[in-house]
Coordinates of C-alpha atoms in Angstrom, one line a residue:
Chain A
M220 CA -0.1 0.0 -0.1
S221 CA 2.8 2.6 1.0
R222 CA 4.8 1.3 -2.0
M223 CA 1.8 2.2 -4.4
R224 CA 1.4 5.7 -2.6
W225 CA 5.2 6.2 -3.0
L226 CA 4.8 5.2 -6.8
L227 CA 2.0 7.5 -7.2
K228 CA 3.6 10.4 -5.4
S229 CA 6.8 10.2 -7.8
V230 CA 5.0 9.9 -11.0
A231 CA 2.1 12.4 -10.2
P232 CA 2.8 14.1 -7.2
H233 CA -0.1 16.7 -7.4
L234 CA -2.6 13.9 -7.5
T235 CA -1.9 13.0 -3.7
S236 CA -0.7 16.1 -2.4
T237 CA -3.9 18.1 -2.9
K238 CA -6.6 16.9 -0.8
R239 CA -9.2 19.3 -1.9
G240 CA -10.5 20.0 -5.4
F241 CA -9.6 22.2 -8.2
C242 CA -6.3 23.9 -8.0
T243 CA -3.8 22.5 -10.5
K244 CA -0.6 24.8 -10.3
Q245 CA 1.6 24.5 -7.2
E246 CA 1.9 28.3 -6.9
Q247 CA 0.1 31.2 -8.6
I248 CA 2.1 34.2 -9.5
V249 CA 0.4 37.7 -9.4
T250 CA 2.1 40.7 -10.8
S251 CA 0.9 43.9 -9.2
V252 CA 2.0 47.5 -10.3
L253 CA 3.1 50.0 -8.0
F254 CA 2.1 53.3 -10.1
E255 CA 3.6 56.5 -8.7
R256 CA 3.6 60.0 -9.5
L257 CA 6.8 61.6 -8.6
P258 CA 6.9 64.8 -6.7
V259 CA 6.2 68.1 -8.7
V260 CA 7.8 70.5 -6.2
I261 CA 10.9 70.2 -4.0
P262 CA 10.5 69.3 -0.4
K263 CA 10.5 71.6 2.4
I264 CA 13.9 72.8 3.7
D265 CA 14.8 72.3 7.3
P266 CA 15.1 75.4 9.2
V267 CA 18.3 74.5 10.5
V268 CA 19.8 74.0 7.0
Y269 CA 18.3 77.4 6.1
A270 CA 19.9 79.1 9.1
F271 CA 23.4 77.8 8.6
Q272 CA 23.2 78.7 4.7
E273 CA 22.1 82.3 5.6
F274 CA 24.7 82.5 8.4
S275 CA 27.5 81.4 6.1
F276 CA 26.6 83.7 3.5
R277 CA 26.7 86.7 5.8
W278 CA 29.8 85.6 7.4
Q279 CA 31.6 85.3 3.9
Q280 CA 30.2 88.7 2.8
Q281 CA 32.2 90.3 5.5
Y282 CA 35.4 89.4 3.8
R283 CA 34.4 90.0 0.1
R284 CA 36.1 92.3 -2.2
R285 CA 34.6 95.7 -2.6
Y286 CA 33.8 96.3 -6.2
P287 CA 32.9 99.8 -7.5
D288 CA 29.1 100.5 -7.3
E289 CA 28.7 101.5 -11.0
F290 CA 30.2 98.0 -12.0
L291 CA 27.6 96.4 -9.8
N292 CA 24.6 98.3 -11.2
K293 CA 25.4 97.7 -14.7
S294 CA 22.8 95.0 -15.1
N295 CA 20.0 97.4 -13.9
T296 CA 20.8 100.2 -16.4
R297 CA 21.0 98.0 -19.5
G298 CA 17.5 98.0 -21.1
K299 CA 15.2 95.2 -19.8
G300 CA 12.8 95.0 -22.6
D301 CA 9.3 93.9 -22.4
Y302 CA 9.9 90.2 -21.9
Q303 CA 6.5 89.7 -20.0
I304 CA 7.6 86.6 -18.0
D305 CA 7.0 87.9 -14.5
Y306 CA 4.5 85.5 -12.8
V307 CA 2.6 85.2 -9.7
P308 CA 4.0 81.9 -8.2
A309 CA 1.3 79.3 -7.9
P310 CA 0.9 77.9 -4.2
R311 CA 2.3 74.9 -3.1
I312 CA -0.7 73.8 -1.3
T313 CA -3.5 73.3 -3.9
E314 CA -7.2 73.1 -3.7
A315 CA -7.2 69.6 -3.9
D316 CA -4.9 69.5 -0.6
K317 CA -7.5 71.5 1.2
T318 CA -10.4 69.4 0.3
N319 CA -8.5 66.2 0.6
D320 CA -9.7 65.1 -2.9
R321 CA -7.9 61.7 -3.3
K322 CA -8.9 61.2 -6.8
S323 CA -6.9 64.2 -8.2
L324 CA -3.3 64.1 -9.0
H325 CA -2.7 67.7 -7.8
R326 CA -2.6 66.7 -4.3
A327 CA 0.7 66.8 -2.1
L328 CA 2.8 68.1 -4.8
D329 CA 6.0 67.6 -2.7
R330 CA 5.4 63.9 -2.2
R331 CA 4.9 60.8 -4.4
L332 CA 1.5 59.6 -5.0
Y333 CA 0.6 55.8 -5.4
L334 CA -2.3 54.6 -7.3
L335 CA -4.8 52.1 -5.6
L336 CA -7.9 50.3 -7.1
Y337 CA -11.1 49.4 -5.3
G338 CA -12.7 46.2 -6.8
N339 CA -12.3 42.6 -7.2
A340 CA -8.9 41.4 -6.4
Y341 CA -7.0 38.1 -6.5
G342 CA -7.2 36.6 -3.1
A343 CA -10.0 38.5 -1.9
P344 CA -12.2 36.9 0.6
N345 CA -15.6 35.9 -0.8
G346 CA -15.1 38.0 -3.9
E347 CA -15.8 41.3 -2.0
P348 CA -14.3 44.5 -3.5
V349 CA -11.0 45.2 -1.8
W350 CA -8.4 48.0 -1.9
H351 CA -5.6 46.5 -4.0
F352 CA -2.8 47.6 -6.4
P353 CA -3.4 47.1 -10.2
E354 CA -2.8 43.3 -10.9
K355 CA -2.9 40.4 -13.0
I356 CA -2.3 36.7 -12.8
Y357 CA 0.5 35.6 -14.6
E358 CA -0.4 33.1 -17.3
S359 CA 2.0 32.5 -20.0
E360 CA 3.6 35.8 -21.3
E361 CA 7.3 36.1 -21.9
T362 CA 8.3 38.1 -18.9
L363 CA 6.6 39.2 -15.7
R364 CA 7.1 42.8 -16.8
K365 CA 4.9 42.2 -19.8
C366 CA 2.3 40.8 -17.5
A367 CA 2.3 44.0 -15.4
E368 CA 2.4 46.1 -18.4
S369 CA -0.7 44.3 -19.5
A370 CA -2.3 44.9 -15.9
L371 CA -1.7 48.6 -16.1
H372 CA -3.1 48.6 -19.8
D373 CA -6.3 47.2 -18.6
V374 CA -6.7 49.9 -16.0
L375 CA -5.5 53.0 -17.9
G376 CA -6.2 52.2 -21.5
D377 CA -2.9 52.9 -22.9
L378 CA 0.8 53.0 -21.7
S379 CA 2.0 56.1 -23.3
H380 CA 2.3 58.0 -20.2
T381 CA 3.8 55.5 -18.0
Y382 CA 7.5 54.3 -17.5
F383 CA 8.4 50.9 -16.2
V384 CA 11.4 51.0 -14.2
G385 CA 13.7 48.0 -15.1
N386 CA 12.8 44.4 -15.9
A387 CA 13.0 43.1 -12.4
P388 CA 10.3 43.3 -9.6
M389 CA 10.9 45.5 -6.6
G390 CA 9.7 43.2 -3.8
H391 CA 7.5 40.0 -3.5
L392 CA 5.0 38.9 -1.0
V393 CA 4.0 35.2 -0.3
I394 CA 0.4 35.2 0.6
Q395 CA -1.0 32.3 2.6
P396 CA -4.7 31.6 1.5
K397 CA -7.2 32.4 4.0
E398 CA -10.0 30.1 4.8
N399 CA -13.0 31.6 3.0
A400 CA -11.2 32.6 0.0
K401 CA -11.8 31.0 -3.5
E402 CA -8.1 30.3 -4.3
I403 CA -6.4 27.7 -2.3
S404 CA -2.7 27.5 -3.1
P405 CA -0.3 29.9 -1.6
S406 CA 0.4 32.7 -4.1
K407 CA 3.6 35.0 -4.7
R408 CA 2.8 38.6 -5.6
F409 CA 5.5 40.5 -7.3
F410 CA 5.6 44.4 -7.3
F411 CA 6.7 46.3 -10.3
K412 CA 7.5 49.9 -10.1
S413 CA 6.4 52.3 -12.8
Q414 CA 6.1 56.1 -12.8
V415 CA 3.7 58.6 -14.3
I416 CA 5.2 60.6 -17.3
A417 CA 4.1 64.1 -18.4
T418 CA 0.3 64.0 -17.6
N419 CA -2.1 65.2 -15.0
K420 CA -5.1 63.3 -15.6
F421 CA -5.9 59.6 -15.9
N422 CA -9.0 57.6 -17.1
I423 CA -9.2 54.6 -14.6
S424 CA -11.4 52.0 -15.8
K425 CA -11.9 48.5 -14.7
C426 CA -12.8 49.3 -11.1
K427 CA -15.4 50.8 -8.8
D428 CA -13.2 53.1 -7.2
Y429 CA -9.5 54.6 -7.3
V430 CA -7.4 56.8 -5.2
W431 CA -4.1 58.6 -5.5
V432 CA -2.7 58.2 -1.9
T433 CA 0.7 59.2 -0.3
K434 CA 2.8 56.6 1.6
D435 CA 1.1 57.1 4.9
E436 CA -2.4 56.9 3.6
L437 CA -1.4 53.8 1.8
L438 CA -0.3 52.0 4.9
E439 CA -3.7 52.8 6.4
Y440 CA -5.4 50.8 3.5
F441 CA -3.2 47.8 4.0
P442 CA -2.9 47.2 8.0
E443 CA -1.6 43.6 7.7
Q444 CA 1.1 44.3 5.0
A445 CA 1.9 47.5 6.5
E446 CA 5.6 46.7 7.8
Y447 CA 6.6 45.2 4.4
L448 CA 5.2 48.1 2.4
N449 CA 7.0 50.4 4.7
K450 CA 10.4 48.9 3.8
M451 CA 9.6 48.6 0.1
I452 CA 8.3 52.2 -0.5
I453 CA 10.4 55.0 0.6
S454 CA 8.2 58.2 1.6
Chain B
M550 CA 86.3 82.5 -59.8
M551 CA 85.0 86.0 -59.5
R552 CA 81.5 84.8 -59.6
T553 CA 82.0 82.4 -56.8
A554 CA 83.6 85.0 -54.8
K555 CA 80.8 87.4 -55.4
L556 CA 78.2 84.7 -54.5
R557 CA 79.8 84.1 -51.3
T558 CA 80.0 87.7 -50.2
L559 CA 76.5 88.6 -51.4
A560 CA 74.7 85.7 -49.8
P561 CA 75.2 85.6 -46.2
T562 CA 74.7 82.2 -44.8
S563 CA 73.5 82.6 -41.2
I564 CA 71.4 85.2 -39.0
D565 CA 74.3 85.6 -36.8
S566 CA 76.6 86.9 -39.5
L567 CA 74.2 89.8 -40.2
A568 CA 75.4 93.2 -38.7
F569 CA 78.5 91.6 -37.8
Q570 CA 77.4 90.5 -34.4
L571 CA 77.1 94.0 -33.2
F572 CA 73.7 93.3 -31.7
Q573 CA 73.0 89.8 -30.7
R574 CA 70.0 88.3 -32.3
C575 CA 67.8 85.4 -31.0
S576 CA 68.4 82.3 -32.8
V577 CA 64.7 81.5 -33.2
S578 CA 62.8 84.8 -34.0
G579 CA 65.7 86.8 -35.5
T580 CA 64.9 89.7 -33.2
A581 CA 66.9 91.4 -30.7
K582 CA 68.1 89.1 -27.8
G583 CA 67.5 90.6 -24.5
K584 CA 66.4 89.7 -21.0
G585 CA 62.9 88.9 -20.2
K586 CA 61.0 92.3 -19.7
L587 CA 58.1 90.8 -17.7
K588 CA 58.9 90.5 -14.0
G589 CA 56.5 88.7 -11.8
G590 CA 54.1 90.6 -9.7
Q591 CA 54.1 93.6 -12.2
Q592 CA 51.0 94.8 -13.6
L593 CA 50.4 93.2 -16.9
K594 CA 50.3 95.4 -20.1
R595 CA 46.7 95.5 -21.2
S596 CA 45.9 95.0 -24.9
K597 CA 44.0 97.8 -26.4
V598 CA 42.2 95.7 -29.0
T599 CA 39.4 94.4 -26.8
T600 CA 35.8 95.6 -26.0
K601 CA 33.6 98.1 -28.0
K602 CA 34.0 100.6 -25.0
G603 CA 37.9 100.4 -25.1
G604 CA 37.6 100.9 -29.0
A605 CA 35.2 103.8 -28.6
A606 CA 37.3 105.3 -25.9
D607 CA 40.5 104.8 -27.9
P608 CA 40.0 107.0 -30.7
A609 CA 38.5 109.8 -28.4
A610 CA 41.6 109.4 -26.1
K611 CA 44.1 108.6 -29.1
G612 CA 45.3 112.1 -29.4
G613 CA 45.2 112.6 -25.8
S614 CA 46.5 109.2 -24.5
K615 CA 48.8 111.5 -22.5
R616 CA 45.7 112.8 -20.9
G617 CA 45.4 109.7 -18.7
P618 CA 43.5 106.5 -18.6
S619 CA 40.0 106.8 -19.9
E620 CA 36.7 106.1 -17.9
A621 CA 36.4 102.5 -19.1
E622 CA 40.1 101.9 -18.3
S623 CA 39.7 103.4 -14.6
L624 CA 36.6 101.3 -14.0
V625 CA 38.6 98.1 -15.2
D626 CA 41.3 99.1 -13.0
A627 CA 39.1 99.5 -10.0
C628 CA 37.7 96.0 -10.6
L629 CA 40.8 94.3 -10.9
N630 CA 42.4 96.0 -7.8
A631 CA 39.2 95.7 -5.9
P632 CA 40.2 96.0 -2.1
T633 CA 39.7 93.3 0.4
P634 CA 39.1 94.0 4.0
V635 CA 41.9 91.6 5.0
R636 CA 45.2 91.7 3.2
Y637 CA 47.5 88.8 3.0
L638 CA 50.9 89.9 4.1
T639 CA 54.0 87.9 5.0
P640 CA 55.5 88.2 8.4
K641 CA 58.4 90.3 6.8
E642 CA 56.0 92.7 5.1
R643 CA 53.9 93.1 8.5
A644 CA 57.2 94.0 10.3
R645 CA 58.0 96.5 7.5
E646 CA 54.7 98.2 7.7
A647 CA 54.9 98.3 11.4
E648 CA 58.3 100.1 11.3
R649 CA 57.0 102.5 8.5
E650 CA 54.2 103.4 10.7
K651 CA 56.6 104.4 13.4
M652 CA 58.3 106.6 11.2
G653 CA 54.9 108.1 10.3
L654 CA 54.8 106.7 6.6
I655 CA 51.4 104.9 6.1
S656 CA 50.8 103.0 2.7
K657 CA 47.6 103.4 0.8
D658 CA 46.5 100.0 1.6
R659 CA 47.1 100.3 5.2
Q660 CA 45.3 103.6 5.3
R661 CA 42.4 102.0 3.4
E662 CA 42.2 99.3 6.1
L663 CA 42.0 101.8 8.9
D664 CA 39.2 103.7 7.1
M665 CA 37.3 100.6 6.7
M666 CA 37.6 99.6 10.3
K667 CA 36.4 103.1 11.3
K668 CA 33.6 103.1 9.1
G669 CA 31.9 100.2 11.1
K670 CA 29.7 97.5 10.0
E671 CA 26.6 99.2 8.8
K672 CA 28.1 101.1 6.1
L673 CA 29.9 98.4 4.7
G674 CA 26.6 96.3 4.1
I675 CA 26.4 93.7 6.5
S676 CA 23.4 93.7 8.6
D677 CA 22.9 92.2 12.0
K678 CA 19.2 90.8 11.0
P679 CA 19.3 87.7 8.7
G680 CA 18.8 88.6 5.1
I681 CA 16.5 86.5 2.5
I682 CA 17.8 83.8 0.4
G683 CA 16.4 84.3 -3.1
T684 CA 15.1 86.9 -5.3
P685 CA 12.6 89.4 -3.5
G686 CA 9.1 88.0 -3.7
L687 CA 10.4 84.6 -4.8
D688 CA 12.5 84.0 -1.7
L689 CA 12.4 80.7 0.2
I690 CA 10.2 82.0 3.3
T691 CA 7.3 83.6 1.1
L692 CA 7.2 80.4 -0.9
G693 CA 6.4 78.3 2.0
L694 CA 9.5 76.4 1.8
V695 CA 10.9 77.2 5.3
D696 CA 8.9 77.8 8.3
A697 CA 10.0 81.1 9.4
D698 CA 9.2 80.5 13.2
K699 CA 11.3 77.5 13.5
I700 CA 14.5 79.1 12.4
P701 CA 16.9 79.2 15.4
K702 CA 18.2 82.8 16.5
Y703 CA 21.8 83.5 16.2
D704 CA 24.2 86.4 16.0
L705 CA 27.1 86.7 13.6
T706 CA 29.6 85.5 16.0
V707 CA 32.2 82.5 15.9
E708 CA 30.3 80.5 18.6
D709 CA 27.0 80.8 17.1
G710 CA 28.5 79.8 13.7
R711 CA 30.1 76.9 15.3
R712 CA 26.7 75.7 17.0
L713 CA 24.8 76.2 13.8
A714 CA 27.5 74.1 11.9
K715 CA 27.2 71.3 14.4
E716 CA 23.5 71.3 13.9
Y717 CA 23.4 71.5 10.1
S718 CA 25.9 68.7 10.0
R719 CA 24.0 66.5 12.4
V720 CA 20.6 67.0 10.7
L721 CA 22.2 66.3 7.1
M722 CA 24.0 63.3 8.3
R723 CA 20.9 61.7 9.9
K724 CA 18.9 62.4 6.6
H725 CA 21.9 60.8 4.6
R726 CA 22.0 57.8 6.8
A727 CA 18.3 57.3 6.6
R728 CA 18.2 57.5 2.9
Q729 CA 21.3 55.1 2.5
A730 CA 19.5 52.5 4.8
A731 CA 16.3 52.8 2.9
E732 CA 18.1 52.4 -0.5
S733 CA 20.0 49.4 0.9
T734 CA 16.6 47.9 2.0
L735 CA 15.2 48.4 -1.5
L736 CA 18.1 46.7 -3.1
R737 CA 17.9 43.8 -0.7
L738 CA 14.1 43.5 -1.4
K739 CA 14.6 43.5 -5.0
K740 CA 17.4 40.7 -4.9
E741 CA 15.0 38.6 -2.8
A742 CA 12.1 39.1 -5.3
I743 CA 14.3 38.0 -7.9
E744 CA 15.5 34.7 -6.0
A745 CA 11.8 33.9 -5.5
L746 CA 11.2 34.0 -9.1
P747 CA 10.7 30.6 -11.1
E748 CA 13.7 29.8 -13.4
P749 CA 12.7 31.3 -16.8
L750 CA 11.2 34.5 -15.3
K751 CA 14.4 34.8 -13.1
A752 CA 16.6 35.0 -16.3
A753 CA 14.4 37.3 -18.0
A754 CA 14.3 39.6 -14.9
L755 CA 18.2 39.7 -14.6
V756 CA 18.5 41.2 -18.0
P757 CA 19.4 44.9 -17.6
D758 CA 17.0 47.2 -19.3
L759 CA 19.0 49.4 -21.4
T760 CA 16.3 51.3 -23.1
P761 CA 16.9 55.0 -22.6
F762 CA 15.0 56.9 -19.9
P763 CA 12.0 58.9 -21.1
A764 CA 13.1 62.4 -22.3
N765 CA 9.9 64.2 -21.0
R766 CA 10.1 63.2 -17.3
F767 CA 9.4 66.3 -15.2
M768 CA 12.0 67.6 -12.7
A769 CA 10.7 68.8 -9.4
T770 CA 10.6 72.7 -9.5
L771 CA 10.5 75.6 -7.0
T772 CA 6.8 76.3 -7.9
P773 CA 4.3 74.2 -9.1
P774 CA 3.4 74.7 -12.9
I775 CA 0.8 77.5 -13.8
E776 CA -1.8 76.7 -16.3
G777 CA -1.9 78.4 -19.6
Y778 CA 1.6 80.0 -18.8
I779 CA 3.4 78.3 -21.6
E780 CA 1.3 80.0 -24.1
K781 CA 1.8 83.4 -22.6
V782 CA 5.7 82.9 -22.9
K783 CA 5.4 81.6 -26.5
E784 CA 3.3 84.7 -27.6
A785 CA 5.6 87.0 -25.8
A786 CA 8.4 85.3 -27.4
K787 CA 6.8 85.8 -30.9
K788 CA 6.0 89.4 -30.3
S789 CA 9.5 90.2 -29.2
S790 CA 11.1 88.3 -32.2
S791 CA 8.7 90.2 -34.8
Q792 CA 9.7 93.5 -33.3
E793 CA 13.2 93.0 -33.6
R794 CA 12.8 92.0 -37.2
R795 CA 10.8 95.4 -37.7
R796 CA 14.0 97.2 -36.4

């Protein structure tokens, strides 16, 4: 009896190891995309750094060479012309910041924003909508990066304003299936990094809802994986 | 015989034989050989062939070059010899100046130093209050990049300077170390992810992606982009170029 079992195992291992029904592969591979919008404005400057720079400037001015005033004022006297390029600088805190409109890309201009979708995801309990990254199950494309690109393509419609950084994933999570999930085998989720290029608005389809969030807000949406995401995403 | 003799006398062979060596000639250029006239530390002779101003002033001052240096020349002189508040003097020179002062002779530079010290700080353009960094109106505080109330108070003294430098160094080093640690974590996670891939995908992931970076990636700027500003600038550029054409 045990010999038969051993033979079976060596010839067709999956027939004996799975006690439950319908999963065929040993592991599912899911690619998810971390779609980020890079900061539009430089970050705030630490007041200590500012103070030191200002102090050092004034200290060095004490020892400067004194040039004649008419030489220093030459730039003012030469005709400026009507260039019409003066402007009132736009405020760094936009209206989207004040209203906390998470769907707009104009929020938090000095930080990175990441895309999150709300809908049916792989590994969701009972098929309920859940907050997740844009993802796709790997079937049989050539590389994982192409799978990730098709995942983003489904969400956005076209990839002209995206840039995938490198061929390799930036992190992976091994997800143990929960009890009330449809899928049963443990799955590996690989994250790919891609960036928004030169655009302000996107048409996000294929999901019920979407948000653009900063890193802190992102960690709220994923309470269990917060630690790993903290390491994977810098600010 | 006569011809060859004539040829010999009429065709001098080397430069040195010219003028029967009454004046020595340089073997390379054939000009008068003399000691180098440029000594170190001297004011270099200025060429008169340069800018428009020099050219315009020159014909005016040509007849009267004995009049003295023109305005432009005096400006250039003042710039090249701009005075510094602290002079560099070797100990020998300092001793010489001290002795001359005892005798009552004060050099121009020393006189200037004494005047500067008497003038005091306000007139020399150094204020006690902190100034702004950036052009007025677009400086860092009004743009919201720095919280004005959190800046520490300090005077323009050596101790305050040292204290500020220490804090500055601490803050920046902390940030640098944090960023290095975060980047090494990123690399580590990437390596682990690649290890966790099955074989064919792993080989594909290890191929370096050499396609060029997108050329239109926006760099973070000081102020956010203003809508409709590019059209304004393009129109102004067109207008100014058409005006120039009319001229």
